[in-house]
Amino acid sequence: MRLVIAGGGTGGHLFPALAIARALKSEDPGAEVLFVGTKNGIEARIIPTTEFPIRFITARGMMKTGIINSILSAVEIPVGVLQSIFLLREFKPGCVLGVGGYASGPTVFAGRIMGIPTAIQEQNSVMGTTNQALTKIVDRIFISWQDTEPVTPSNRTILTGNPVRQEVLLSSREFPKQQDEFRLLIFGGSRGARSINQSIIDNVSSIAEFADRLRILHQTGRDAVEEVKSAYEEAGIQAEVKEFINDMGSAYHWADLIVCRSGAASLAEITALGKPAIVIPYPYAIGDHQARNAAVLEAIGAVRVVKDSNLMNGTLLKEIGKLIDNGELLAQMAENAKQAGRPYAAREIARELLNLERSPR
């Protein structure tokens, strides 16, 4: 099979796409996968370091405001469609999959024009703008949440869960533990989260009573490493503070409790591994999808939710303190998370794409 995967822009779109690409190669070792993205997205940096090729098109988001952006979108979207048509003619894929992000729309639309089977994969409980626009023209819609909005259930819609990278699922490292040691992983996405970092800086002394047994791994992003590190040192807490954690699989397996945003990729990884978490929805997410993602898992007791607006009053640290000494609740949260996890989502999507390519049109 030859598959084009279009989209990216952020890790939330790209990493599930990579999981699908690798699952397809496992199902069909002769498969060829081509990524299509933009030069400004994360895919331009990440894909060249993988085993997959990438091509770039011109694309711009439809949500951009202002007259200049509206004019540029009106010009660039047709250009992107034409570029995609030429690209698809050259590669001759059996299927085109859009994963959200700027490049997804023109490429999937071009595939539809050319009569190539098309599909989209939505990571969040609230569908992104590009995917919303494509729902009426694609052959398959892969969703990650039962109540994804605004999707009308049909025989084209398949609930798969959000794909998780194998390197996250299958970390082989062992982490021997000292008695009573409690391990806390904190991160706010690939670039960190300023409000989470500031909450730690301002309030970390409130969990200093656990310093003798608490071990923390904290991904801050570029600008807060030294300040966060100093805050932990002043509180007497042993912490490893990093700009970026390269091996997230090992970090997840190491942790007893996770603190993070409620992006779809993070929640998919947490549930696939059965890890308890405190999540802080990003308040400016489009359609407030992070809050909705979090609410689904909070309702089944898999996560605790802290509002971003409550970070500065110490609520996050209070929640951490409550959970450190409540092993029974942590175990129940972990079990609830595992029940919600779908670790084989990538494989399911890969198999559906193979079936889609073979099905009569």
Coordinates of C-alpha atoms in Angstrom, one line a residue:
M1 CA 0.0 0.0 0.0
R2 CA 1.0 3.6 -0.6
L3 CA -0.3 6.0 1.9
V4 CA -0.2 9.8 2.1
I5 CA -0.5 11.3 5.6
A6 CA -1.3 15.0 5.5
G7 CA -1.2 17.5 8.3
G8 CA 0.7 18.3 11.4
G9 CA 1.6 21.8 12.8
T10 CA 1.8 20.5 16.3
G11 CA 2.8 17.3 18.1
G12 CA -0.8 16.6 18.9
H13 CA -1.4 16.0 15.2
L14 CA 1.9 14.7 14.2
F15 CA 2.8 12.0 16.8
P16 CA -0.5 10.0 16.3
A17 CA 0.2 10.2 12.5
L18 CA 3.7 8.7 13.1
A19 CA 2.1 5.9 15.2
I20 CA -0.3 5.1 12.3
A21 CA 2.6 5.1 9.7
R22 CA 4.6 2.7 11.8
A23 CA 1.6 0.5 12.5
L24 CA 0.9 0.3 8.8
K25 CA 4.5 -0.8 8.1
S26 CA 4.0 -3.5 10.7
E27 CA 0.8 -4.7 9.0
D28 CA 2.2 -4.4 5.5
P29 CA 6.0 -4.4 5.5
G30 CA 6.0 -3.3 1.8
A31 CA 3.9 -0.2 2.5
E32 CA 5.2 3.2 1.5
V33 CA 4.2 6.3 3.5
L34 CA 4.7 9.9 2.4
F35 CA 4.0 12.8 4.8
V36 CA 2.7 16.1 3.5
G37 CA 3.1 19.2 5.6
T38 CA 4.1 22.8 5.7
K39 CA 7.6 24.2 6.2
N40 CA 6.4 26.1 9.3
G41 CA 5.0 23.1 11.2
I42 CA 6.6 20.7 13.6
E43 CA 6.6 18.1 10.9
A44 CA 9.4 20.0 9.0
R45 CA 11.7 19.4 12.0
I46 CA 10.6 15.9 13.1
I47 CA 9.8 13.9 10.0
P48 CA 13.3 14.3 8.4
T49 CA 14.7 12.6 11.5
T50 CA 12.5 9.5 10.9
E51 CA 12.4 6.8 8.3
F52 CA 9.7 8.6 6.3
P53 CA 9.9 11.1 3.5
I54 CA 8.1 14.4 3.5
R55 CA 6.9 16.9 0.9
F56 CA 5.7 20.5 1.6
I57 CA 2.8 22.5 0.2
T58 CA 1.5 26.0 0.7
A59 CA -1.3 26.1 3.3
R60 CA -2.8 28.5 5.8
G61 CA -5.3 28.1 8.6
M62 CA -8.9 29.0 8.0
M63 CA -9.3 30.4 11.5
K64 CA -6.8 33.2 11.0
T65 CA -8.5 36.6 11.5
G66 CA -7.9 39.9 9.7
I67 CA -8.4 41.0 6.1
I68 CA -4.8 40.3 5.1
N69 CA -5.0 36.7 6.4
S70 CA -8.3 36.2 4.8
I71 CA -6.9 37.3 1.4
L72 CA -3.8 35.1 1.8
S73 CA -6.0 32.1 2.8
A74 CA -8.2 32.7 -0.3
V75 CA -5.0 32.6 -2.5
E76 CA -3.0 29.9 -0.7
I77 CA -5.7 27.2 -0.3
P78 CA -6.2 26.8 -4.0
V79 CA -2.4 26.8 -4.5
G80 CA -2.1 24.1 -1.9
V81 CA -4.8 22.0 -3.6
L82 CA -3.0 22.3 -7.0
Q83 CA 0.4 21.4 -5.4
S84 CA -1.3 18.4 -3.8
I85 CA -2.8 17.2 -7.1
F86 CA 0.6 17.2 -8.7
L87 CA 2.1 15.5 -5.7
L88 CA -0.5 12.8 -5.6
R89 CA -0.2 12.1 -9.3
E90 CA 3.5 11.6 -8.8
F91 CA 3.3 9.3 -5.7
K92 CA 0.1 7.5 -6.7
P93 CA -1.2 6.6 -3.2
G94 CA -3.9 4.1 -2.5
C95 CA -5.3 6.3 0.3
V96 CA -4.9 9.8 1.7
L97 CA -5.3 10.3 5.4
G98 CA -5.7 13.8 7.0
V99 CA -4.7 14.2 10.6
G100 CA -5.6 17.9 11.1
G101 CA -3.4 20.9 10.6
Y102 CA -3.0 23.3 7.7
A103 CA -1.7 20.8 5.1
S104 CA -4.5 18.3 5.7
G105 CA -7.3 20.2 4.0
P106 CA -5.8 20.8 0.6
T107 CA -4.3 17.3 0.3
V108 CA -7.4 15.4 1.4
F109 CA -9.5 17.6 -0.9
A110 CA -7.2 16.9 -3.8
G111 CA -7.4 13.2 -3.1
R112 CA -11.2 13.4 -3.2
I113 CA -11.1 15.2 -6.6
M114 CA -8.8 12.5 -8.0
G115 CA -11.0 9.6 -6.8
I116 CA -8.5 8.4 -4.2
P117 CA -10.0 6.9 -1.0
T118 CA -9.7 9.4 1.8
A119 CA -10.0 9.5 5.6
I120 CA -9.4 11.8 8.5
Q121 CA -8.3 11.1 12.1
E122 CA -9.5 13.4 14.9
Q123 CA -7.6 13.5 18.2
N124 CA -9.9 15.7 20.3
S125 CA -13.4 15.5 21.7
V126 CA -14.1 18.7 19.7
M127 CA -13.2 18.3 16.1
G128 CA -10.7 20.8 14.6
T129 CA -11.7 23.3 11.9
T130 CA -10.0 21.5 9.0
N131 CA -11.4 18.1 9.9
Q132 CA -14.9 19.6 10.3
A133 CA -14.7 20.9 6.8
L134 CA -13.6 17.5 5.5
T135 CA -16.2 15.3 7.2
K136 CA -18.7 15.4 4.4
I137 CA -16.3 14.4 1.7
V138 CA -14.1 11.6 3.2
D139 CA -14.7 7.9 3.1
R140 CA -13.7 7.2 6.8
I141 CA -13.7 9.3 10.0
F142 CA -11.6 7.9 12.8
I143 CA -12.5 9.5 16.2
S144 CA -10.8 9.2 19.6
W145 CA -13.8 9.9 21.8
Q146 CA -17.3 8.4 21.9
D147 CA -19.0 11.8 21.9
T148 CA -16.7 13.7 19.5
E149 CA -18.4 16.9 18.3
P150 CA -19.8 17.7 15.8
V151 CA -19.8 14.2 14.3
T152 CA -23.0 12.4 13.3
P153 CA -22.6 8.7 13.8
S154 CA -22.6 6.8 10.5
N155 CA -21.0 3.8 8.9
R156 CA -18.1 6.1 7.9
T157 CA -17.3 6.9 11.5
I158 CA -15.2 4.5 13.5
L159 CA -14.2 4.9 17.2
T160 CA -10.6 3.9 17.5
G161 CA -9.1 6.0 20.2
N162 CA -6.0 8.2 19.6
P163 CA -2.9 6.4 18.4
V164 CA 0.1 6.2 20.8
R165 CA 3.7 5.8 19.7
Q166 CA 5.2 2.4 20.3
E167 CA 8.3 3.9 21.9
V168 CA 5.9 5.3 24.6
L169 CA 4.1 2.0 25.1
L170 CA 7.1 -0.3 25.1
S171 CA 9.8 1.4 27.2
S172 CA 12.2 -1.4 28.3
R173 CA 14.0 0.5 31.1
E174 CA 13.7 -0.7 34.7
F175 CA 13.3 1.8 37.5
P176 CA 14.2 0.2 40.9
K177 CA 12.4 2.0 43.7
Q178 CA 13.3 2.8 47.3
Q179 CA 10.7 2.2 49.9
D180 CA 8.2 5.0 50.2
E181 CA 9.7 6.9 47.2
F182 CA 7.1 8.9 45.3
R183 CA 7.8 9.9 41.7
L184 CA 6.1 12.9 40.1
L185 CA 6.3 13.7 36.4
I186 CA 5.4 17.3 35.4
F187 CA 5.2 18.6 31.9
G188 CA 3.2 21.1 29.9
G189 CA 3.7 20.0 26.3
S190 CA 6.9 20.1 24.2
R191 CA 7.4 23.8 25.0
G192 CA 6.4 23.7 28.6
A193 CA 3.6 25.6 30.2
R194 CA 4.3 29.0 31.8
S195 CA 1.4 28.9 34.3
I196 CA 2.3 25.4 35.5
N197 CA 5.9 26.4 35.9
Q198 CA 4.9 29.6 37.8
S199 CA 2.6 27.6 40.1
I200 CA 5.5 25.4 41.1
I201 CA 7.8 28.4 41.6
D202 CA 5.3 30.2 43.8
N203 CA 3.9 27.3 45.8
V204 CA 6.3 24.4 45.9
S205 CA 7.1 24.9 49.6
S206 CA 3.7 23.6 50.4
I207 CA 4.8 20.1 49.6
A208 CA 8.2 20.4 51.2
E209 CA 7.0 18.1 54.0
F210 CA 7.3 15.2 51.5
A211 CA 10.9 16.2 50.5
D212 CA 12.5 13.1 52.0
R213 CA 10.5 10.7 49.7
L214 CA 9.5 12.9 46.7
R215 CA 11.4 12.7 43.4
I216 CA 10.4 15.0 40.6
L217 CA 11.1 15.1 36.8
H218 CA 9.9 18.4 35.4
Q219 CA 9.9 19.5 31.7
T220 CA 9.7 23.3 31.8
G221 CA 10.4 24.4 28.2
R222 CA 13.2 26.7 27.3
D223 CA 12.7 29.8 29.5
A224 CA 12.1 28.5 33.0
V225 CA 14.7 25.8 33.7
E226 CA 16.9 27.7 36.2
E227 CA 14.0 29.5 38.0
V228 CA 12.1 26.2 38.5
K229 CA 15.3 24.4 39.6
S230 CA 16.0 27.1 42.2
A231 CA 12.5 26.8 43.6
Y232 CA 12.9 23.0 44.1
E233 CA 16.4 23.5 45.7
E234 CA 15.1 26.1 48.1
A235 CA 12.3 23.7 49.2
G236 CA 14.8 20.9 49.7
I237 CA 13.1 18.7 47.0
Q238 CA 15.1 16.4 44.8
A239 CA 14.1 17.3 41.2
E240 CA 15.5 16.9 37.7
V241 CA 14.5 19.9 35.7
K242 CA 14.8 19.7 31.9
E243 CA 14.0 22.0 29.0
F244 CA 12.8 18.9 27.1
I245 CA 12.4 15.2 27.9
N246 CA 13.5 13.1 24.9
D247 CA 12.4 9.7 26.2
M248 CA 8.8 10.3 27.3
G249 CA 8.1 6.5 27.3
S250 CA 10.7 6.0 30.1
A251 CA 9.4 9.1 31.9
Y252 CA 5.8 7.8 31.9
H253 CA 6.9 4.4 33.1
W254 CA 9.0 5.9 35.9
A255 CA 6.2 8.1 37.3
D256 CA 3.7 7.4 40.1
L257 CA 1.7 10.5 39.3
I258 CA 1.6 12.8 36.2
V259 CA 0.8 16.5 36.0
C260 CA 0.2 17.8 32.5
R261 CA -2.1 19.6 30.1
S262 CA -5.1 17.7 28.8
G263 CA -4.2 17.6 25.1
A264 CA -5.4 14.5 23.3
A265 CA -2.0 13.0 22.8
S266 CA -1.0 13.2 26.5
L267 CA -4.3 11.8 27.6
A268 CA -4.1 8.9 25.1
E269 CA -0.6 8.1 26.4
I270 CA -1.7 8.3 30.1
T271 CA -4.7 6.0 29.6
A272 CA -2.8 3.6 27.4
L273 CA -0.3 3.1 30.2
G274 CA -2.8 3.3 33.0
K275 CA -1.3 6.2 34.8
P276 CA -3.1 8.5 37.4
A277 CA -2.9 12.2 36.5
I278 CA -3.7 15.7 37.5
V279 CA -4.6 17.6 34.4
I280 CA -4.8 21.3 33.7
P281 CA -6.7 22.1 30.6
Y282 CA -5.2 24.9 28.4
P283 CA -7.8 27.6 28.7
Y284 CA -7.3 29.0 25.1
A285 CA -7.7 25.7 23.2
I286 CA -10.0 26.0 20.2
G287 CA -13.5 25.0 21.2
D288 CA -12.3 24.5 24.7
H289 CA -11.4 21.0 23.6
Q290 CA -8.9 20.4 26.4
A291 CA -11.5 21.0 29.1
R292 CA -13.8 18.6 27.3
N293 CA -11.1 16.0 26.9
A294 CA -10.4 16.2 30.6
A295 CA -14.1 16.1 31.6
V296 CA -14.5 12.7 30.0
L297 CA -11.7 11.2 32.0
E298 CA -12.7 13.0 35.2
A299 CA -16.2 11.6 35.0
I300 CA -14.8 8.1 35.2
G301 CA -12.4 8.9 38.0
A302 CA -9.2 8.5 35.9
V303 CA -7.9 12.1 36.4
R304 CA -8.2 15.0 38.8
V305 CA -8.8 18.4 37.0
V306 CA -7.3 21.7 38.1
K307 CA -8.4 24.9 36.3
D308 CA -5.6 27.0 34.9
S309 CA -7.1 30.0 36.7
N310 CA -6.6 28.2 40.0
L311 CA -2.9 27.5 39.6
M312 CA -1.7 30.6 41.3
N313 CA -3.6 30.0 44.5
G314 CA -1.8 26.8 45.2
T315 CA -4.6 24.4 44.2
L316 CA -2.3 22.2 42.1
L317 CA 0.2 21.6 44.9
K318 CA -2.7 20.9 47.4
E319 CA -3.9 18.2 45.0
I320 CA -0.5 16.7 44.7
G321 CA -0.1 16.6 48.5
K322 CA -3.5 14.8 48.8
L323 CA -2.5 12.1 46.4
I324 CA 1.0 11.4 47.6
D325 CA -0.4 9.8 50.8
N326 CA -3.4 8.1 49.2
G327 CA -2.1 5.0 47.5
E328 CA -5.6 3.5 47.3
L329 CA -7.0 6.4 45.3
L330 CA -4.0 6.5 43.0
A331 CA -4.4 2.7 42.3
Q332 CA -8.1 3.3 41.5
M333 CA -7.3 6.2 39.2
A334 CA -4.7 4.1 37.5
E335 CA -7.2 1.3 36.9
N336 CA -9.8 3.7 35.6
A337 CA -7.3 5.2 33.2
K338 CA -6.3 1.8 31.9
Q339 CA -9.9 0.9 31.3
A340 CA -10.3 4.0 29.2
G341 CA -7.0 3.4 27.3
R342 CA -6.9 2.2 23.7
P343 CA -3.3 1.1 23.1
Y344 CA -4.0 -0.5 19.8
A345 CA -5.6 2.5 18.1
A346 CA -2.8 2.9 15.5
R347 CA -3.0 -0.8 14.5
E348 CA -6.8 -0.6 14.1
I349 CA -6.6 2.5 11.9
A350 CA -3.8 0.9 9.8
R351 CA -6.0 -2.1 9.2
E352 CA -9.0 0.0 8.3
L353 CA -6.9 2.0 5.8
L354 CA -5.8 -1.3 4.2
N355 CA -9.4 -2.4 3.9
L356 CA -10.4 1.0 2.5
E357 CA -7.8 0.8 -0.2
R358 CA -9.1 -2.6 -1.3
S359 CA -12.8 -1.8 -1.1
P360 CA -14.7 -1.1 -4.3
R361 CA -15.6 2.5 -4.9

